[in-house]
Amino acid sequence: MQDTIVARGIEKAYRRHAVLRGVDLEVPPGALVAVVGENGAGKSTLLQILAGTLAADAGTIDVRGTVGYCPQQPVLNGALTVDQHLRYFAAAYRLASLQRAEELVGTLGYESYRDRSVDELSGGTRQKLNLTLALVHDPAVLLLDEPYQGFDWETYLRFWDVVDELRERGRSIVVITHLVFEEDRFDVLYDLREGRATRREPVRV
């Protein structure tokens, strides 16, 4: 079975500062992959390139299937409610119903905030909504930038329930993070340092 993401020789520089210097990355179907690196290592830049929101200076990318992208900073309208966001995104993706969105709201545990405006939500609840919007169209590939930042422990566990369900259905997931708490949850890790990604196997506990 072909990989859902194959990136080869990805390069990106901002003026004279080279951020990515030939990154190679492969994501098999149904795999959970982490890209780990310090702040400023180029993790978010790489994810934006994979998502198609930023052009690389060099290299090739092959992404098979629909993509869901969850950036580190939620792109939400503070004046709109949770429900309004769900309806607008469902309309944008031409979805027949809100069933998938409602499942995710329930799993992540923020049903009681559906009529609240984003400006009224905590950072953690905004991140839950951000994740839901990335998943509402049931993408084949999910790209997550520091997805559990701001989550309490219960929500952190609920997040992994969502990930497990996605993997069971063959979805591929890339998580960008500066720190991996539980390496054994992942299939593959890439350490991003000095603009290059080194693949390694996770430490199993």
mmCIF file with all atom_site columns, N, CA and C in Angstrom, residues 18-86:
data_model
loop_
_atom_site.group_PDB
_atom_site.id
_atom_site.type_symbol
_atom_site.label_atom_id
_atom_site.label_alt_id
_atom_site.label_comp_id
_atom_site.label_asym_id
_atom_site.label_entity_id
_atom_site.label_seq_id
_atom_site.pdbx_PDB_ins_code
_atom_site.Cartn_x
_atom_site.Cartn_y
_atom_site.Cartn_z
_atom_site.occupancy
_atom_site.B_iso_or_equiv
_atom_site.pdbx_formal_charge
_atom_site.auth_seq_id
_atom_site.auth_comp_id
_atom_site.auth_asym_id
_atom_site.auth_atom_id
_atom_site.pdbx_PDB_model_num
ATOM 1   N N  . ALA A 1 18 ? 18.221  29.735 6.333  1.00 0.00 ? 18 ALA A N  1
ATOM 2   C CA . ALA A 1 18 ? 17.701  28.444 5.869  1.00 0.00 ? 18 ALA A CA 1
ATOM 3   C C  . ALA A 1 18 ? 17.058  27.704 7.037  1.00 0.00 ? 18 ALA A C  1
ATOM 4   N N  . VAL A 1 19 ? 15.767  27.437 6.929  1.00 0.00 ? 19 VAL A N  1
ATOM 5   C CA . VAL A 1 19 ? 15.033  26.749 7.992  1.00 0.00 ? 19 VAL A CA 1
ATOM 6   C C  . VAL A 1 19 ? 14.995  25.249 7.736  1.00 0.00 ? 19 VAL A C  1
ATOM 7   N N  . LEU A 1 20 ? 14.658  24.864 6.519  1.00 0.00 ? 20 LEU A N  1
ATOM 8   C CA . LEU A 1 20 ? 14.634  23.456 6.124  1.00 0.00 ? 20 LEU A CA 1
ATOM 9   C C  . LEU A 1 20 ? 15.685  23.247 5.040  1.00 0.00 ? 20 LEU A C  1
ATOM 10  N N  . ARG A 1 21 ? 16.522  22.217 5.221  1.00 0.00 ? 21 ARG A N  1
ATOM 11  C CA . ARG A 1 21 ? 17.676  22.023 4.346  1.00 0.00 ? 21 ARG A CA 1
ATOM 12  C C  . ARG A 1 21 ? 17.649  20.663 3.648  1.00 0.00 ? 21 ARG A C  1
ATOM 13  N N  . GLY A 1 22 ? 16.499  20.261 3.179  1.00 0.00 ? 22 GLY A N  1
ATOM 14  C CA . GLY A 1 22 ? 16.399  18.975 2.490  1.00 0.00 ? 22 GLY A CA 1
ATOM 15  C C  . GLY A 1 22 ? 15.752  17.915 3.359  1.00 0.00 ? 22 GLY A C  1
ATOM 16  N N  . VAL A 1 23 ? 14.515  18.167 3.774  1.00 0.00 ? 23 VAL A N  1
ATOM 17  C CA . VAL A 1 23 ? 13.794  17.249 4.667  1.00 0.00 ? 23 VAL A CA 1
ATOM 18  C C  . VAL A 1 23 ? 13.102  16.157 3.860  1.00 0.00 ? 23 VAL A C  1
ATOM 19  N N  . ASP A 1 24 ? 13.325  14.915 4.275  1.00 0.00 ? 24 ASP A N  1
ATOM 20  C CA . ASP A 1 24 ? 12.613  13.757 3.725  1.00 0.00 ? 24 ASP A CA 1
ATOM 21  C C  . ASP A 1 24 ? 11.682  13.213 4.798  1.00 0.00 ? 24 ASP A C  1
ATOM 22  N N  . LEU A 1 25 ? 10.449  12.853 4.395  1.00 0.00 ? 25 LEU A N  1
ATOM 23  C CA . LEU A 1 25 ? 9.481   12.340 5.364  1.00 0.00 ? 25 LEU A CA 1
ATOM 24  C C  . LEU A 1 25 ? 8.500   11.425 4.661  1.00 0.00 ? 25 LEU A C  1
ATOM 25  N N  . GLU A 1 26 ? 8.185   10.299 5.295  1.00 0.00 ? 26 GLU A N  1
ATOM 26  C CA . GLU A 1 26 ? 7.220   9.356  4.747  1.00 0.00 ? 26 GLU A CA 1
ATOM 27  C C  . GLU A 1 26 ? 6.205   8.998  5.829  1.00 0.00 ? 26 GLU A C  1
ATOM 28  N N  . VAL A 1 27 ? 4.939   8.951  5.425  1.00 0.00 ? 27 VAL A N  1
ATOM 29  C CA . VAL A 1 27 ? 3.865   8.606  6.364  1.00 0.00 ? 27 VAL A CA 1
ATOM 30  C C  . VAL A 1 27 ? 3.034   7.487  5.754  1.00 0.00 ? 27 VAL A C  1
ATOM 31  N N  . PRO A 1 28 ? 3.115   6.272  6.305  1.00 0.00 ? 28 PRO A N  1
ATOM 32  C CA . PRO A 1 28 ? 2.318   5.155  5.784  1.00 0.00 ? 28 PRO A CA 1
ATOM 33  C C  . PRO A 1 28 ? 0.834   5.316  6.135  1.00 0.00 ? 28 PRO A C  1
ATOM 34  N N  . PRO A 1 29 ? -0.047  4.621  5.440  1.00 0.00 ? 29 PRO A N  1
ATOM 35  C CA . PRO A 1 29 ? -1.471  4.654  5.774  1.00 0.00 ? 29 PRO A CA 1
ATOM 36  C C  . PRO A 1 29 ? -1.709  4.168  7.204  1.00 0.00 ? 29 PRO A C  1
ATOM 37  N N  . GLY A 1 30 ? -2.537  4.879  7.936  1.00 0.00 ? 30 GLY A N  1
ATOM 38  C CA . GLY A 1 30 ? -2.884  4.483  9.288  1.00 0.00 ? 30 GLY A CA 1
ATOM 39  C C  . GLY A 1 30 ? -1.803  4.709  10.317 1.00 0.00 ? 30 GLY A C  1
ATOM 40  N N  . ALA A 1 31 ? -0.725  5.393  9.957  1.00 0.00 ? 31 ALA A N  1
ATOM 41  C CA . ALA A 1 31 ? 0.403   5.592  10.878 1.00 0.00 ? 31 ALA A CA 1
ATOM 42  C C  . ALA A 1 31 ? 0.254   6.878  11.673 1.00 0.00 ? 31 ALA A C  1
ATOM 43  N N  . LEU A 1 32 ? 0.833   6.867  12.868 1.00 0.00 ? 32 LEU A N  1
ATOM 44  C CA . LEU A 1 32 ? 0.938   8.050  13.710 1.00 0.00 ? 32 LEU A CA 1
ATOM 45  C C  . LEU A 1 32 ? 2.411   8.430  13.769 1.00 0.00 ? 32 LEU A C  1
ATOM 46  N N  . VAL A 1 33 ? 2.727   9.596  13.217 1.00 0.00 ? 33 VAL A N  1
ATOM 47  C CA . VAL A 1 33 ? 4.114   10.039 13.060 1.00 0.00 ? 33 VAL A CA 1
ATOM 48  C C  . VAL A 1 33 ? 4.313   11.345 13.823 1.00 0.00 ? 33 VAL A C  1
ATOM 49  N N  . ALA A 1 34 ? 5.400   11.438 14.569 1.00 0.00 ? 34 ALA A N  1
ATOM 50  C CA . ALA A 1 34 ? 5.741   12.672 15.277 1.00 0.00 ? 34 ALA A CA 1
ATOM 51  C C  . ALA A 1 34 ? 6.950   13.321 14.628 1.00 0.00 ? 34 ALA A C  1
ATOM 52  N N  . VAL A 1 35 ? 6.897   14.637 14.505 1.00 0.00 ? 35 VAL A N  1
ATOM 53  C CA . VAL A 1 35 ? 8.062   15.430 14.111 1.00 0.00 ? 35 VAL A CA 1
ATOM 54  C C  . VAL A 1 35 ? 8.441   16.267 15.329 1.00 0.00 ? 35 VAL A C  1
ATOM 55  N N  . VAL A 1 36 ? 9.609   15.983 15.878 1.00 0.00 ? 36 VAL A N  1
ATOM 56  C CA . VAL A 1 36 ? 10.016  16.557 17.161 1.00 0.00 ? 36 VAL A CA 1
ATOM 57  C C  . VAL A 1 36 ? 11.190  17.503 16.954 1.00 0.00 ? 36 VAL A C  1
ATOM 58  N N  . GLY A 1 37 ? 11.122  18.657 17.599 1.00 0.00 ? 37 GLY A N  1
ATOM 59  C CA . GLY A 1 37 ? 12.228  19.600 17.495 1.00 0.00 ? 37 GLY A CA 1
ATOM 60  C C  . GLY A 1 37 ? 12.033  20.776 18.426 1.00 0.00 ? 37 GLY A C  1
ATOM 61  N N  . GLU A 1 38 ? 13.113  21.493 18.689 1.00 0.00 ? 38 GLU A N  1
ATOM 62  C CA . GLU A 1 38 ? 13.047  22.647 19.562 1.00 0.00 ? 38 GLU A CA 1
ATOM 63  C C  . GLU A 1 38 ? 12.278  23.780 18.883 1.00 0.00 ? 38 GLU A C  1
ATOM 64  N N  . ASN A 1 39 ? 11.869  24.769 19.678 1.00 0.00 ? 39 ASN A N  1
ATOM 65  C CA . ASN A 1 39 ? 11.236  25.948 19.112 1.00 0.00 ? 39 ASN A CA 1
ATOM 66  C C  . ASN A 1 39 ? 12.182  26.607 18.114 1.00 0.00 ? 39 ASN A C  1
ATOM 67  N N  . GLY A 1 40 ? 11.646  26.942 16.944 1.00 0.00 ? 40 GLY A N  1
ATOM 68  C CA . GLY A 1 40 ? 12.466  27.554 15.910 1.00 0.00 ? 40 GLY A CA 1
ATOM 69  C C  . GLY A 1 40 ? 13.159  26.570 14.991 1.00 0.00 ? 40 GLY A C  1
ATOM 70  N N  . ALA A 1 41 ? 12.911  25.270 15.197 1.00 0.00 ? 41 ALA A N  1
ATOM 71  C CA . ALA A 1 41 ? 13.573  24.252 14.374 1.00 0.00 ? 41 ALA A CA 1
ATOM 72  C C  . ALA A 1 41 ? 12.978  24.142 12.978 1.00 0.00 ? 41 ALA A C  1
ATOM 73  N N  . GLY A 1 42 ? 11.788  24.719 12.774 1.00 0.00 ? 42 GLY A N  1
ATOM 74  C CA . GLY A 1 42 ? 11.149  24.655 11.459 1.00 0.00 ? 42 GLY A CA 1
ATOM 75  C C  . GLY A 1 42 ? 9.987   23.687 11.382 1.00 0.00 ? 42 GLY A C  1
ATOM 76  N N  . LYS A 1 43 ? 9.505   23.222 12.538 1.00 0.00 ? 43 LYS A N  1
ATOM 77  C CA . LYS A 1 43 ? 8.415   22.236 12.555 1.00 0.00 ? 43 LYS A CA 1
ATOM 78  C C  . LYS A 1 43 ? 7.138   22.793 11.930 1.00 0.00 ? 43 LYS A C  1
ATOM 79  N N  . SER A 1 44 ? 6.731   23.978 12.371 1.00 0.00 ? 44 SER A N  1
ATOM 80  C CA . SER A 1 44 ? 5.497   24.568 11.846 1.00 0.00 ? 44 SER A CA 1
ATOM 81  C C  . SER A 1 44 ? 5.630   24.907 10.370 1.00 0.00 ? 44 SER A C  1
ATOM 82  N N  . THR A 1 45 ? 6.819   25.352 9.968  1.00 0.00 ? 45 THR A N  1
ATOM 83  C CA . THR A 1 45 ? 7.062   25.620 8.552  1.00 0.00 ? 45 THR A CA 1
ATOM 84  C C  . THR A 1 45 ? 6.877   24.357 7.733  1.00 0.00 ? 45 THR A C  1
ATOM 85  N N  . LEU A 1 46 ? 7.423   23.247 8.208  1.00 0.00 ? 46 LEU A N  1
ATOM 86  C CA . LEU A 1 46 ? 7.279   21.969 7.504  1.00 0.00 ? 46 LEU A CA 1
ATOM 87  C C  . LEU A 1 46 ? 5.814   21.574 7.399  1.00 0.00 ? 46 LEU A C  1
ATOM 88  N N  . LEU A 1 47 ? 5.062   21.731 8.488  1.00 0.00 ? 47 LEU A N  1
ATOM 89  C CA . LEU A 1 47 ? 3.659   21.331 8.473  1.00 0.00 ? 47 LEU A CA 1
ATOM 90  C C  . LEU A 1 47 ? 2.855   22.201 7.511  1.00 0.00 ? 47 LEU A C  1
ATOM 91  N N  . GLN A 1 48 ? 3.126   23.487 7.476  1.00 0.00 ? 48 GLN A N  1
ATOM 92  C CA . GLN A 1 48 ? 2.439   24.363 6.532  1.00 0.00 ? 48 GLN A CA 1
ATOM 93  C C  . GLN A 1 48 ? 2.719   23.950 5.092  1.00 0.00 ? 48 GLN A C  1
ATOM 94  N N  . ILE A 1 49 ? 3.937   23.550 4.817  1.00 0.00 ? 49 ILE A N  1
ATOM 95  C CA . ILE A 1 49 ? 4.282   23.090 3.467  1.00 0.00 ? 49 ILE A CA 1
ATOM 96  C C  . ILE A 1 49 ? 3.534   21.803 3.136  1.00 0.00 ? 49 ILE A C  1
ATOM 97  N N  . LEU A 1 50 ? 3.478   20.878 4.084  1.00 0.00 ? 50 LEU A N  1
ATOM 98  C CA . LEU A 1 50 ? 2.737   19.629 3.860  1.00 0.00 ? 50 LEU A CA 1
ATOM 99  C C  . LEU A 1 50 ? 1.247   19.898 3.653  1.00 0.00 ? 50 LEU A C  1
ATOM 100 N N  . ALA A 1 51 ? 0.720   20.912 4.366  1.00 0.00 ? 51 ALA A N  1
ATOM 101 C CA . ALA A 1 51 ? -0.702  21.247 4.258  1.00 0.00 ? 51 ALA A CA 1
ATOM 102 C C  . ALA A 1 51 ? -1.021  22.031 2.992  1.00 0.00 ? 51 ALA A C  1
ATOM 103 N N  . GLY A 1 52 ? 0.009   22.552 2.334  1.00 0.00 ? 52 GLY A N  1
ATOM 104 C CA . GLY A 1 52 ? -0.206  23.311 1.118  1.00 0.00 ? 52 GLY A CA 1
ATOM 105 C C  . GLY A 1 52 ? -0.495  24.776 1.335  1.00 0.00 ? 52 GLY A C  1
ATOM 106 N N  . THR A 1 53 ? -0.292  25.282 2.550  1.00 0.00 ? 53 THR A N  1
ATOM 107 C CA . THR A 1 53 ? -0.530  26.695 2.830  1.00 0.00 ? 53 THR A CA 1
ATOM 108 C C  . THR A 1 53 ? 0.732   27.537 2.692  1.00 0.00 ? 53 THR A C  1
ATOM 109 N N  . LEU A 1 54 ? 1.868   26.884 2.454  1.00 0.00 ? 54 LEU A N  1
ATOM 110 C CA . LEU A 1 54 ? 3.144   27.567 2.282  1.00 0.00 ? 54 LEU A CA 1
ATOM 111 C C  . LEU A 1 54 ? 3.940   26.825 1.214  1.00 0.00 ? 54 LEU A C  1
ATOM 112 N N  . ALA A 1 55 ? 4.540   27.573 0.299  1.00 0.00 ? 55 ALA A N  1
ATOM 113 C CA . ALA A 1 55 ? 5.301   26.952 -0.779 1.00 0.00 ? 55 ALA A CA 1
ATOM 114 C C  . ALA A 1 55 ? 6.731   26.669 -0.330 1.00 0.00 ? 55 ALA A C  1
ATOM 115 N N  . ALA A 1 56 ? 7.228   25.506 -0.683 1.00 0.00 ? 56 ALA A N  1
ATOM 116 C CA . ALA A 1 56 ? 8.635   25.180 -0.432 1.00 0.00 ? 56 ALA A CA 1
ATOM 117 C C  . ALA A 1 56 ? 9.505   25.838 -1.496 1.00 0.00 ? 56 ALA A C  1
ATOM 118 N N  . ASP A 1 57 ? 10.756  26.077 -1.143 1.00 0.00 ? 57 ASP A N  1
ATOM 119 C CA . ASP A 1 57 ? 11.706  26.609 -2.116 1.00 0.00 ? 57 ASP A CA 1
ATOM 120 C C  . ASP A 1 57 ? 12.218  25.522 -3.054 1.00 0.00 ? 57 ASP A C  1
ATOM 121 N N  . ALA A 1 58 ? 12.246  24.288 -2.553 1.00 0.00 ? 58 ALA A N  1
ATOM 122 C CA . ALA A 1 58 ? 12.709  23.161 -3.358 1.00 0.00 ? 58 ALA A CA 1
ATOM 123 C C  . ALA A 1 58 ? 12.148  21.878 -2.757 1.00 0.00 ? 58 ALA A C  1
ATOM 124 N N  . GLY A 1 59 ? 12.153  20.825 -3.553 1.00 0.00 ? 59 GLY A N  1
ATOM 125 C CA . GLY A 1 59 ? 11.672  19.535 -3.078 1.00 0.00 ? 59 GLY A CA 1
ATOM 126 C C  . GLY A 1 59 ? 10.327  19.173 -3.676 1.00 0.00 ? 59 GLY A C  1
ATOM 127 N N  . THR A 1 60 ? 9.876   17.945 -3.392 1.00 0.00 ? 60 THR A N  1
ATOM 128 C CA . THR A 1 60 ? 8.605   17.445 -3.911 1.00 0.00 ? 60 THR A CA 1
ATOM 129 C C  . THR A 1 60 ? 7.766   16.881 -2.771 1.00 0.00 ? 60 THR A C  1
ATOM 130 N N  . ILE A 1 61 ? 6.451   16.997 -2.915 1.00 0.00 ? 61 ILE A N  1
ATOM 131 C CA . ILE A 1 61 ? 5.511   16.469 -1.929 1.00 0.00 ? 61 ILE A CA 1
ATOM 132 C C  . ILE A 1 61 ? 4.389   15.751 -2.656 1.00 0.00 ? 61 ILE A C  1
ATOM 133 N N  . ASP A 1 62 ? 4.085   14.550 -2.214 1.00 0.00 ? 62 ASP A N  1
ATOM 134 C CA . ASP A 1 62 ? 2.955   13.785 -2.731 1.00 0.00 ? 62 ASP A CA 1
ATOM 135 C C  . ASP A 1 62 ? 2.059   13.448 -1.555 1.00 0.00 ? 62 ASP A C  1
ATOM 136 N N  . VAL A 1 63 ? 0.860   14.008 -1.528 1.00 0.00 ? 63 VAL A N  1
ATOM 137 C CA . VAL A 1 63 ? -0.110  13.734 -0.464 1.00 0.00 ? 63 VAL A CA 1
ATOM 138 C C  . VAL A 1 63 ? -1.326  13.071 -1.111 1.00 0.00 ? 63 VAL A C  1
ATOM 139 N N  . ARG A 1 64 ? -1.664  11.891 -0.636 1.00 0.00 ? 64 ARG A N  1
ATOM 140 C CA . ARG A 1 64 ? -2.777  11.139 -1.207 1.00 0.00 ? 64 ARG A CA 1
ATOM 141 C C  . ARG A 1 64 ? -3.993  11.244 -0.289 1.00 0.00 ? 64 ARG A C  1
ATOM 142 N N  . GLY A 1 65 ? -5.070  11.790 -0.827 1.00 0.00 ? 65 GLY A N  1
ATOM 143 C CA . GLY A 1 65 ? -6.299  11.912 -0.050 1.00 0.00 ? 65 GLY A CA 1
ATOM 144 C C  . GLY A 1 65 ? -6.497  13.319 0.495  1.00 0.00 ? 65 GLY A C  1
ATOM 145 N N  . THR A 1 66 ? -7.653  13.525 1.107  1.00 0.00 ? 66 THR A N  1
ATOM 146 C CA . THR A 1 66 ? -7.980  14.820 1.679  1.00 0.00 ? 66 THR A CA 1
ATOM 147 C C  . THR A 1 66 ? -7.153  15.090 2.927  1.00 0.00 ? 66 THR A C  1
ATOM 148 N N  . VAL A 1 67 ? -6.934  16.369 3.209  1.00 0.00 ? 67 VAL A N  1
ATOM 149 C CA . VAL A 1 67 ? -6.068  16.781 4.315  1.00 0.00 ? 67 VAL A CA 1
ATOM 150 C C  . VAL A 1 67 ? -6.861  17.595 5.330  1.00 0.00 ? 67 VAL A C  1
ATOM 151 N N  . GLY A 1 68 ? -6.621  17.332 6.604  1.00 0.00 ? 68 GLY A N  1
ATOM 152 C CA . GLY A 1 68 ? -7.118  18.160 7.687  1.00 0.00 ? 68 GLY A CA 1
ATOM 153 C C  . GLY A 1 68 ? -5.924  18.798 8.381  1.00 0.00 ? 68 GLY A C  1
ATOM 154 N N  . TYR A 1 69 ? -5.970  20.111 8.550  1.00 0.00 ? 69 TYR A N  1
ATOM 155 C CA . TYR A 1 69 ? -4.826  20.843 9.092  1.00 0.00 ? 69 TYR A CA 1
ATOM 156 C C  . TYR A 1 69 ? -5.259  21.601 10.340 1.00 0.00 ? 69 TYR A C  1
ATOM 157 N N  . CYS A 1 70 ? -4.572  21.339 11.446 1.00 0.00 ? 70 CYS A N  1
ATOM 158 C CA . CYS A 1 70 ? -4.870  21.988 12.723 1.00 0.00 ? 70 CYS A CA 1
ATOM 159 C C  . CYS A 1 70 ? -3.644  22.801 13.136 1.00 0.00 ? 70 CYS A C  1
ATOM 160 N N  . PRO A 1 71 ? -3.616  24.108 12.843 1.00 0.00 ? 71 PRO A N  1
ATOM 161 C CA . PRO A 1 71 ? -2.452  24.923 13.194 1.00 0.00 ? 71 PRO A CA 1
ATOM 162 C C  . PRO A 1 71 ? -2.338  25.149 14.690 1.00 0.00 ? 71 PRO A C  1
ATOM 163 N N  . GLN A 1 72 ? -1.168  25.563 15.125 1.00 0.00 ? 72 GLN A N  1
ATOM 164 C CA . GLN A 1 72 ? -0.935  25.780 16.552 1.00 0.00 ? 72 GLN A CA 1
ATOM 165 C C  . GLN A 1 72 ? -1.816  26.892 17.104 1.00 0.00 ? 72 GLN A C  1
ATOM 166 N N  . GLN A 1 73 ? -1.953  27.967 16.350 1.00 0.00 ? 73 GLN A N  1
ATOM 167 C CA . GLN A 1 73 ? -2.822  29.070 16.753 1.00 0.00 ? 73 GLN A CA 1
ATOM 168 C C  . GLN A 1 73 ? -4.174  28.905 16.061 1.00 0.00 ? 73 GLN A C  1
ATOM 169 N N  . PRO A 1 74 ? -5.259  28.683 16.839 1.00 0.00 ? 74 PRO A N  1
ATOM 170 C CA . PRO A 1 74 ? -6.570  28.482 16.230 1.00 0.00 ? 74 PRO A CA 1
ATOM 171 C C  . PRO A 1 74 ? -6.970  29.649 15.331 1.00 0.00 ? 74 PRO A C  1
ATOM 172 N N  . VAL A 1 75 ? -7.483  29.323 14.157 1.00 0.00 ? 75 VAL A N  1
ATOM 173 C CA . VAL A 1 75 ? -7.986  30.334 13.231 1.00 0.00 ? 75 VAL A CA 1
ATOM 174 C C  . VAL A 1 75 ? -9.502  30.363 13.372 1.00 0.00 ? 75 VAL A C  1
ATOM 175 N N  . LEU A 1 76 ? -9.953  31.120 14.356 1.00 0.00 ? 76 LEU A N  1
ATOM 176 C CA . LEU A 1 76 ? -11.366 31.163 14.696 1.00 0.00 ? 76 LEU A CA 1
ATOM 177 C C  . LEU A 1 76 ? -11.846 32.605 14.732 1.00 0.00 ? 76 LEU A C  1
ATOM 178 N N  . ASN A 1 77 ? -13.157 32.786 14.567 1.00 0.00 ? 77 ASN A N  1
ATOM 179 C CA . ASN A 1 77 ? -13.779 34.110 14.662 1.00 0.00 ? 77 ASN A CA 1
ATOM 180 C C  . ASN A 1 77 ? -14.338 34.279 16.068 1.00 0.00 ? 77 ASN A C  1
ATOM 181 N N  . GLY A 1 78 ? -13.774 35.225 16.810 1.00 0.00 ? 78 GLY A N  1
ATOM 182 C CA . GLY A 1 78 ? -14.156 35.398 18.208 1.00 0.00 ? 78 GLY A CA 1
ATOM 183 C C  . GLY A 1 78 ? -15.610 35.732 18.429 1.00 0.00 ? 78 GLY A C  1
ATOM 184 N N  . ALA A 1 79 ? -16.288 36.292 17.429 1.00 0.00 ? 79 ALA A N  1
ATOM 185 C CA . ALA A 1 79 ? -17.681 36.698 17.588 1.00 0.00 ? 79 ALA A CA 1
ATOM 186 C C  . ALA A 1 79 ? -18.662 35.565 17.313 1.00 0.00 ? 79 ALA A C  1
ATOM 187 N N  . LEU A 1 80 ? -18.196 34.482 16.699 1.00 0.00 ? 80 LEU A N  1
ATOM 188 C CA . LEU A 1 80 ? -19.081 33.367 16.348 1.00 0.00 ? 80 LEU A CA 1
ATOM 189 C C  . LEU A 1 80 ? -19.092 32.309 17.445 1.00 0.00 ? 80 LEU A C  1
ATOM 190 N N  . THR A 1 81 ? -20.208 31.617 17.558 1.00 0.00 ? 81 THR A N  1
ATOM 191 C CA . THR A 1 81 ? -20.320 30.537 18.534 1.00 0.00 ? 81 THR A CA 1
ATOM 192 C C  . THR A 1 81 ? -19.689 29.263 17.997 1.00 0.00 ? 81 THR A C  1
ATOM 193 N N  . VAL A 1 82 ? -19.549 28.286 18.890 1.00 0.00 ? 82 VAL A N  1
ATOM 194 C CA . VAL A 1 82 ? -19.048 26.969 18.476 1.00 0.00 ? 82 VAL A CA 1
ATOM 195 C C  . VAL A 1 82 ? -19.944 26.387 17.391 1.00 0.00 ? 82 VAL A C  1
ATOM 196 N N  . ASP A 1 83 ? -21.272 26.410 17.611 1.00 0.00 ? 83 ASP A N  1
ATOM 197 C CA . ASP A 1 83 ? -22.201 25.845 16.633 1.00 0.00 ? 83 ASP A CA 1
ATOM 198 C C  . ASP A 1 83 ? -22.118 26.541 15.290 1.00 0.00 ? 83 ASP A C  1
ATOM 199 N N  . GLN A 1 84 ? -21.953 27.858 15.310 1.00 0.00 ? 84 GLN A N  1
ATOM 200 C CA . GLN A 1 84 ? -21.839 28.580 14.048 1.00 0.00 ? 84 GLN A CA 1
ATOM 201 C C  . GLN A 1 84 ? -20.590 28.147 13.277 1.00 0.00 ? 84 GLN A C  1
ATOM 202 N N  . HIS A 1 85 ? -19.481 27.971 13.991 1.00 0.00 ? 85 HIS A N  1
ATOM 203 C CA . HIS A 1 85 ? -18.279 27.473 13.325 1.00 0.00 ? 85 HIS A CA 1
ATOM 204 C C  . HIS A 1 85 ? -18.534 26.103 12.707 1.00 0.00 ? 85 HIS A C  1
ATOM 205 N N  . LEU A 1 86 ? -19.180 25.217 13.447 1.00 0.00 ? 86 LEU A N  1
ATOM 206 C CA . LEU A 1 86 ? -19.443 23.875 12.933 1.00 0.00 ? 86 LEU A CA 1
ATOM 207 C C  . LEU A 1 86 ? -20.311 23.915 11.678 1.00 0.00 ? 86 LEU A C  1
#
